[in-house]
Coordinates of C-alpha atoms in Angstrom, one line a residue:
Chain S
X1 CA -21.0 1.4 3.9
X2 CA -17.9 3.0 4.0
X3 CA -19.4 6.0 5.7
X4 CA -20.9 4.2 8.4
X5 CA -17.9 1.3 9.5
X6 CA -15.4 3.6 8.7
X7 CA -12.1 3.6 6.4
X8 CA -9.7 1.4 8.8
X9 CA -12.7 -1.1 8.7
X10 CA -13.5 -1.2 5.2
X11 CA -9.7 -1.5 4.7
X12 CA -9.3 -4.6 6.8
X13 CA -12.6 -6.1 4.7
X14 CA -11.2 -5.6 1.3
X15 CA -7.5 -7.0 2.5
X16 CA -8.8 -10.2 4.0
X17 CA -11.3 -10.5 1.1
X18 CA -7.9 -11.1 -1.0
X19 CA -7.3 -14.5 1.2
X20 CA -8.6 -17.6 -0.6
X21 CA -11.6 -18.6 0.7
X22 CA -12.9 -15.8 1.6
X23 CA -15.6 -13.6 -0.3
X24 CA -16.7 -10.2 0.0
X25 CA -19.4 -11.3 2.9
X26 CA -17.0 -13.6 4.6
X27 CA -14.2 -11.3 4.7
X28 CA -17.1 -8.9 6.6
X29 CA -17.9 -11.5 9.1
X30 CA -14.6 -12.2 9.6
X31 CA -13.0 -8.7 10.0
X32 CA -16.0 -7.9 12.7
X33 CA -14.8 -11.6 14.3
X34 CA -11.6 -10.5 14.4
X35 CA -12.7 -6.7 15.7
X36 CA -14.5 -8.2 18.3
X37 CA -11.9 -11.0 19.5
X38 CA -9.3 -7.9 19.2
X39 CA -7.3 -9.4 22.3
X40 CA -7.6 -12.8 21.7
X41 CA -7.6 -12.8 17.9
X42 CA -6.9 -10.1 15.9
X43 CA -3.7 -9.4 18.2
X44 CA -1.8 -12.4 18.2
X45 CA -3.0 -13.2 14.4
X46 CA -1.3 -9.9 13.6
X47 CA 1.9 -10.6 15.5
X48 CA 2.2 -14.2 14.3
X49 CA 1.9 -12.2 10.8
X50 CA 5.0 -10.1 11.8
X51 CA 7.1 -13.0 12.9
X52 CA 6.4 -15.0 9.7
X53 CA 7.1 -11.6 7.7
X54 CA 10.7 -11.1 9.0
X55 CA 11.6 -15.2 9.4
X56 CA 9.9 -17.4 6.9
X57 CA 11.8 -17.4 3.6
X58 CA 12.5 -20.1 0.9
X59 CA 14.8 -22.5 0.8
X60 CA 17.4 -22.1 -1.8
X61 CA 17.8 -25.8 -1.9
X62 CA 14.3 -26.8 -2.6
X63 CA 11.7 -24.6 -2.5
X64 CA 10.3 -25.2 0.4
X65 CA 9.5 -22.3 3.2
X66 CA 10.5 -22.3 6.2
X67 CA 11.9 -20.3 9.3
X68 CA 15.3 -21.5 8.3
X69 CA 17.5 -21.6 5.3
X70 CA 17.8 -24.5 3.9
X71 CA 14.5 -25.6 5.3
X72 CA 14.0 -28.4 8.2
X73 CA 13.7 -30.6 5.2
X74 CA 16.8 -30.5 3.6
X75 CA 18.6 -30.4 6.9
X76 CA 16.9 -33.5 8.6
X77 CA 19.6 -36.4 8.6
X78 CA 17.1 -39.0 8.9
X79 CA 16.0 -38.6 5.5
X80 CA 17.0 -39.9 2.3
X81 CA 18.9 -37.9 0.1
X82 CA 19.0 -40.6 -2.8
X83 CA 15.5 -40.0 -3.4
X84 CA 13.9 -36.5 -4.2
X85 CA 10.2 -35.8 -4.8
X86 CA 9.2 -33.0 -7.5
X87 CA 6.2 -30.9 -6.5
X88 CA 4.7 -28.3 -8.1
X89 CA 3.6 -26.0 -5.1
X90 CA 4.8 -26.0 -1.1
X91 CA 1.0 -26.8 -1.1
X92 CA 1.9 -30.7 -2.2
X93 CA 4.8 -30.4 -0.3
X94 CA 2.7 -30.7 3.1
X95 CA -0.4 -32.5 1.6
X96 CA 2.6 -35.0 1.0
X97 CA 3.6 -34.7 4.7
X98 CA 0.6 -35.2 5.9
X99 CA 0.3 -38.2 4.3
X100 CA 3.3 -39.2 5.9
X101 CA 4.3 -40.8 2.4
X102 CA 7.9 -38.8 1.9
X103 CA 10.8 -40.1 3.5
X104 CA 13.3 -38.6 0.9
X105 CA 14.2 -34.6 0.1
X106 CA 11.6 -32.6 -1.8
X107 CA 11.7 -30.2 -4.9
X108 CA 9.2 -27.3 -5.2
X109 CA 8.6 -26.3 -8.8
X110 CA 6.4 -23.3 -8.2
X111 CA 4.0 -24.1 -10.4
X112 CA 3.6 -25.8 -13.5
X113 CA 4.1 -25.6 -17.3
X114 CA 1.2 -24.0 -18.6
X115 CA 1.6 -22.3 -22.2
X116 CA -2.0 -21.0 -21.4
X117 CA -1.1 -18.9 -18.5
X118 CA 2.4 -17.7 -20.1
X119 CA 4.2 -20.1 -18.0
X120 CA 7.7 -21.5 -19.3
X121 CA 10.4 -23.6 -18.1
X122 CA 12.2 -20.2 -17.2
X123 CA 9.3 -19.6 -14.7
X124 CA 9.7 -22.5 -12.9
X125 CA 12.6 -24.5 -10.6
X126 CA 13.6 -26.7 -13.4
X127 CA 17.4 -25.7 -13.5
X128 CA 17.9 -26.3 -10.4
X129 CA 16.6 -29.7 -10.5
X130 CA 18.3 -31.0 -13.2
X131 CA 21.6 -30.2 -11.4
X132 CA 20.5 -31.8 -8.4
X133 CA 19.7 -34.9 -10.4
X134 CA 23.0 -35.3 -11.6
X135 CA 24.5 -35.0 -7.6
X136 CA 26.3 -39.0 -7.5
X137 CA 23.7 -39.3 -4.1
X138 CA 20.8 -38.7 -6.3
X139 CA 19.1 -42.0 -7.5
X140 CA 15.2 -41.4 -8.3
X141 CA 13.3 -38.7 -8.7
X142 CA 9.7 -39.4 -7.9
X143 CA 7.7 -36.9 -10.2
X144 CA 4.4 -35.8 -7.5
X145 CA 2.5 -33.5 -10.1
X146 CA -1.0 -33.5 -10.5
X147 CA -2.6 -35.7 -12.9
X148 CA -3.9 -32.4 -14.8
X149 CA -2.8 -31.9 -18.7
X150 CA -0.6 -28.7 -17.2
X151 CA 0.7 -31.1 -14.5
X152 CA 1.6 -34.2 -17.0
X153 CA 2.7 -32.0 -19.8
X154 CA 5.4 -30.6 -17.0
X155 CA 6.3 -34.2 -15.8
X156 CA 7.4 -35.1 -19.6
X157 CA 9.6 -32.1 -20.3
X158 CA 11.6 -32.9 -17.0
X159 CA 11.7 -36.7 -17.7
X160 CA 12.6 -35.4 -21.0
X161 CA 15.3 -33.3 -19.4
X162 CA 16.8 -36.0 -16.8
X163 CA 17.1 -38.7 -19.8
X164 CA 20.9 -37.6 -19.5
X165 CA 21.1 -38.2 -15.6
X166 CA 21.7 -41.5 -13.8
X167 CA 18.5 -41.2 -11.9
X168 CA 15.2 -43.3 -11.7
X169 CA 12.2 -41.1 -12.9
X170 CA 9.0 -42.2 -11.3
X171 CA 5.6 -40.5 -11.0
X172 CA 2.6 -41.0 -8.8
X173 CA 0.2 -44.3 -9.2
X174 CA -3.4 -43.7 -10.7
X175 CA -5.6 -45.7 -9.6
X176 CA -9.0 -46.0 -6.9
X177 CA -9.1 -43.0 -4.6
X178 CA -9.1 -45.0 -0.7
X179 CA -12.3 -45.0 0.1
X180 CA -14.0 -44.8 -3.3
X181 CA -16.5 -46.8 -5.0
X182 CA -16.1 -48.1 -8.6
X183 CA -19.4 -46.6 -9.6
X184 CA -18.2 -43.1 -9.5
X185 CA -14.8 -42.8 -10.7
X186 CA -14.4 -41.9 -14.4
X187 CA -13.2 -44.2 -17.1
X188 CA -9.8 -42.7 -17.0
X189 CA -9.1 -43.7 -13.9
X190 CA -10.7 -47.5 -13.6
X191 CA -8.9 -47.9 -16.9
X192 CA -5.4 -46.6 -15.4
X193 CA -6.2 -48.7 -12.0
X194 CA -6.6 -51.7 -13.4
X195 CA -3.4 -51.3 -16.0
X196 CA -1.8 -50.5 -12.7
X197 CA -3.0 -53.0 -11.0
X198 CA -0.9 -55.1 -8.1
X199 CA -0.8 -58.4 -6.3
X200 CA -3.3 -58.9 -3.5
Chain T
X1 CA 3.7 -31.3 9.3
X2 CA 4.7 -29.3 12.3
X3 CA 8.1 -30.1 11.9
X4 CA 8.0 -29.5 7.8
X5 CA 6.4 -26.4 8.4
X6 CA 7.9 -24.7 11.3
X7 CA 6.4 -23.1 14.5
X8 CA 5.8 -20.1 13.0
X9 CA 3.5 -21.2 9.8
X10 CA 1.7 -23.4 12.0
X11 CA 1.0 -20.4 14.5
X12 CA -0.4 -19.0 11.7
X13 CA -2.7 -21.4 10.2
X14 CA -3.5 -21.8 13.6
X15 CA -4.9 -18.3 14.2
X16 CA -6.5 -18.3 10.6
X17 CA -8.3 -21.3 11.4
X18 CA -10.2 -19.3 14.3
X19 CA -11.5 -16.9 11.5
X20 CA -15.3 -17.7 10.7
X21 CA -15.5 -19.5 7.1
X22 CA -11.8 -20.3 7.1
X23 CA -11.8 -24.4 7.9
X24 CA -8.0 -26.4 8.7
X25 CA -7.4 -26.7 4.8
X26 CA -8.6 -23.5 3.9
X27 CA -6.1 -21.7 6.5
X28 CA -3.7 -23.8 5.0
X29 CA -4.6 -22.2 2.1
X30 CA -5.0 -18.7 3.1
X31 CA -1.2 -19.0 5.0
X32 CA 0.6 -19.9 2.1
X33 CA -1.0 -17.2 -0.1
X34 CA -0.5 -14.8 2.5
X35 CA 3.4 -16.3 2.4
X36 CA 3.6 -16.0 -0.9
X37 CA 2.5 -12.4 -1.1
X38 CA 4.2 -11.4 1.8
X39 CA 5.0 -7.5 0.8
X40 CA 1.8 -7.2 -1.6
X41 CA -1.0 -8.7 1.3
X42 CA 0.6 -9.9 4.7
X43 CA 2.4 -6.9 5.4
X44 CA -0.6 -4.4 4.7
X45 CA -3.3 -7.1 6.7
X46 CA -0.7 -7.3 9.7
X47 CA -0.5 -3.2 9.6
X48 CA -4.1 -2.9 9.2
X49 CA -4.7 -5.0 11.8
X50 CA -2.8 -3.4 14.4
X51 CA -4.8 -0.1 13.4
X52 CA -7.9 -1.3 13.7
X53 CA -6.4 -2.9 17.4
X54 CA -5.8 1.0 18.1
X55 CA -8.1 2.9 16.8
X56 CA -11.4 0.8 16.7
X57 CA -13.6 1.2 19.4
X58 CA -17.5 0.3 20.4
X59 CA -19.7 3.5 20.1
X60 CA -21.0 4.3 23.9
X61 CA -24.2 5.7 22.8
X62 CA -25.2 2.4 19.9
X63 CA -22.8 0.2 20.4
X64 CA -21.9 0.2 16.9
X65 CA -17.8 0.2 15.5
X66 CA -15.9 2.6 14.5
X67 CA -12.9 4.7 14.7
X68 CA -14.6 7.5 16.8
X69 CA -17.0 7.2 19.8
X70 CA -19.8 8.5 19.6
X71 CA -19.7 6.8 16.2
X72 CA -20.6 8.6 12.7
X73 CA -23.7 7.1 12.6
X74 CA -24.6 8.7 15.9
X75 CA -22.7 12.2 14.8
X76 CA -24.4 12.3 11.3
X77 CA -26.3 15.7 11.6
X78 CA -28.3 14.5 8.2
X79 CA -29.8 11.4 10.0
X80 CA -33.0 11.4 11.8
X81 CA -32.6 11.1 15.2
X82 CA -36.1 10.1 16.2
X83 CA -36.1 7.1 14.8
X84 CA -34.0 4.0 16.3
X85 CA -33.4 0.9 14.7
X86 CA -32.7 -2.0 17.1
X87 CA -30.0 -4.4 16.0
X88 CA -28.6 -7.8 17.6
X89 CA -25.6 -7.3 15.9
X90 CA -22.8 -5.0 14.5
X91 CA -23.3 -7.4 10.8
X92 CA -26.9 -6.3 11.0
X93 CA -26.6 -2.9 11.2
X94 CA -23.8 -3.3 8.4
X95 CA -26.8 -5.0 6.1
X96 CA -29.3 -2.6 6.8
X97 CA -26.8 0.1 5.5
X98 CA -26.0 -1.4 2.5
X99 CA -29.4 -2.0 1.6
X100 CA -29.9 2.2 2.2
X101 CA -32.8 1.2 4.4
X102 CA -32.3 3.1 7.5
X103 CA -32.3 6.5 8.2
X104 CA -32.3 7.0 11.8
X105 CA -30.1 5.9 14.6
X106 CA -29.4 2.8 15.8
X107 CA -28.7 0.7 18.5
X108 CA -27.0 -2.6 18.6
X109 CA -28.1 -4.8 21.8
X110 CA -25.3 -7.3 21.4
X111 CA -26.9 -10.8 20.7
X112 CA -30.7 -11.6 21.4
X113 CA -32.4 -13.7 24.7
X114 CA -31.3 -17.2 24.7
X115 CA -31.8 -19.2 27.8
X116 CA -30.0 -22.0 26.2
X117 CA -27.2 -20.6 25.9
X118 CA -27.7 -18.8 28.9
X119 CA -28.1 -15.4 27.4
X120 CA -30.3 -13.1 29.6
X121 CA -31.4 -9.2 29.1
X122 CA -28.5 -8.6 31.5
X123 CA -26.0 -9.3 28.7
X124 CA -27.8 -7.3 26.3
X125 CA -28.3 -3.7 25.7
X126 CA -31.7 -3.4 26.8
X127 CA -31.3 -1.1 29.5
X128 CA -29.7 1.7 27.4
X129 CA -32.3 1.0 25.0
X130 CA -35.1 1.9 27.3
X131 CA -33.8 5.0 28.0
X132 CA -32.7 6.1 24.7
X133 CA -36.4 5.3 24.1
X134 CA -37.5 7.8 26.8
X135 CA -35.5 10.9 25.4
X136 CA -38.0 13.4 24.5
X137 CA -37.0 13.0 20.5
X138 CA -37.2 9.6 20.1
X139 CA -40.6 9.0 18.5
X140 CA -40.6 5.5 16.7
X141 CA -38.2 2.1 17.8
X142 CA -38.3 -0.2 15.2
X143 CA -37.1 -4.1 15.6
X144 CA -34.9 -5.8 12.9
X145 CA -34.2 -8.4 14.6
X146 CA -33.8 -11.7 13.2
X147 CA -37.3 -13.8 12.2
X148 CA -36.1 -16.7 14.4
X149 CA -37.8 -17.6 18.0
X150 CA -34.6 -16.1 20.0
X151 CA -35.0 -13.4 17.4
X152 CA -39.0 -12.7 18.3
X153 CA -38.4 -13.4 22.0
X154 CA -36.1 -10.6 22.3
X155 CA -38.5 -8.4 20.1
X156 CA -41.4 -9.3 22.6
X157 CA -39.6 -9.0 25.3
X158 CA -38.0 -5.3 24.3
X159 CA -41.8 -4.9 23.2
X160 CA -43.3 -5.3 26.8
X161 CA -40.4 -2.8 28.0
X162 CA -41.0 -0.4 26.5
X163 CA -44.7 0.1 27.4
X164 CA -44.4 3.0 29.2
X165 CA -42.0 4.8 26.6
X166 CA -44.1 7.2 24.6
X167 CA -42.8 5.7 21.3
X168 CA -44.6 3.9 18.5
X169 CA -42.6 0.2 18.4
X170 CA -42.5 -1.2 14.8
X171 CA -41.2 -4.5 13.5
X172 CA -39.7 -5.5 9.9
X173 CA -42.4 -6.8 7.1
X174 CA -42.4 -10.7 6.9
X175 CA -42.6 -11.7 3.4
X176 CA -41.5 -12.5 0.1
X177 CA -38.2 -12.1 -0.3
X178 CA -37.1 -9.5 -3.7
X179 CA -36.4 -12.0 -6.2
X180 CA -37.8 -14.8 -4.5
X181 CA -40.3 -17.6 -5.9
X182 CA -43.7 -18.9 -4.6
X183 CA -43.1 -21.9 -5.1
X184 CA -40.0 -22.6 -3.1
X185 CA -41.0 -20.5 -0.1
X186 CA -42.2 -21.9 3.1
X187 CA -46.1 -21.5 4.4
X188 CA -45.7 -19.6 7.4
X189 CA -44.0 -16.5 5.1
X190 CA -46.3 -17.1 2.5
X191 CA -49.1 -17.0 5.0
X192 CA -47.8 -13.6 6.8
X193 CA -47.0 -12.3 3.0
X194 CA -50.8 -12.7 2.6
X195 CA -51.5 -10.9 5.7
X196 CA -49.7 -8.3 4.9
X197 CA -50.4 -7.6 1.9
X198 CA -50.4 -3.9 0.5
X199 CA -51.8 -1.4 -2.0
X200 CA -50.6 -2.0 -5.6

């Protein structure tokens, strides 16, 4: 194979087969996509690479990353500083703005606690949220992990954490997925939505 | 999510979305990785990228890629040059070598006949084909083209051209596939399997 595409070929394959998503054979298709859309493709992908390379960068605030430091987020007046939603990956972050369902600031964990995987509070943003608690502005913190052991076990060691600060700590509602039928969710879940349960 | 994001990210996904087997979410995906690993991945894709802009190029005599024209398929001294493989794409010809199962040249037309979506022999190899068929050496043409009716048109139609070449025209086997079961394999393959049966 490598004889016949060539090394800068076979180099391009085995980088884009590191992307998620992609496998061996789809990193081929694509890199033969991207060969033959060199102009309109593979140029302006590579330059829009270069651009994010030297601009995007984290936000010291948050987490977040963005062109600009601190992010679009943390610099937007309209929002709502009182209110400051924990995530554990920039991932939630814009599954979260998608969902148009964030009107305060955000906090990016980068990841969460997983004893497993060797990862410990000192891996992970938790510092820096406990001190942004405890800013007089600060009133809840809405705790957006996922409702995985790893991601509950992190959301009690912070609730744990903020007992001290004079902030609301909230987490996301289980419940019925919107558009899901009864028949298919587990127990868990029908269990937790109808503990939760609200007036019609 | 444009304005969480920034211009630049959602370039990005943008560009990565236009990558076959990479969907809106999984770009998503595949930016934020390539973010996150911007020295380790993004920096060595980007660079790799702009080589292969510079340095890839389509072979003139089989219209195969590679960093040198003609390519090293055509320039391999150990290959047999009397034999021609016909190809519709660059993916195929990338198959057939990592399956070891050619040994002679090859020569990529490009695509097969489709008159619905407007595809004629024009935008095809064909005519180099004929008279790479017509050089004294070439002996045998053999069609790996897909099993599918634009796949068998464009054999047929290649077929009929090359009547007056004094080469023997061959076609792949139609059968059972290595591994494959009986039971789960459709009648017109089981039919030609039977057909073309050989010598145990």
């Amino acid at each position: 194979m490598a004889s016949v595409a060539g090394p800068e070929i076979e180099r391009l394959i085995q980088l884009l087969a590191r992307l998620p998503g992609l496998g061996p054979r789809s990193a081929r298709r694509a890199a033969l996509h991207l060969i033959k859309k060199r102009e309109a493709l593979m140029a302006p992908l590579a330059a829009a690479m270069q651009v994010a390379i030297s601009k995007i960068q984290v936000c010291k605030t948050c987490g977040n990353i963005d062109s600009q430091n601190p992010c679009t987020v943390c610099t937007d007046a309209r929002r709502d500083p009182s209110i400051i939603t924990v995530v554990a990956d920039v991932s939630d972050l814009w599954a979260l703005e998608r969902a148009h369902a964030v009107n305060g600031l955000y906090h990016v964990l980068g990841g969460t606690l997983s004893p497993l995987d060797g990862v410990g509070p000192q891996d992970l943003a938790i510092d820096s949220l406990v001190s942004r608690a405890h800013q007089p502005q600060v009133t809840e913190v809405i705790l957006a992990l996922n409702a995985t052991v790893d991601g509950q076990t992190t959301a009690h060691y912070i609730t744990d954490l903020l007992q001290d600060a004079d902030v609301k700590v909230t987490r996301l509602a289980h419940g019925v997925p919107v558009g899901g039928e009864l028949d298919y969710l587990d127990e868990g879940t029908l269990a937790a939505a109808m503990r939760q349960r609200t007036l019609f």
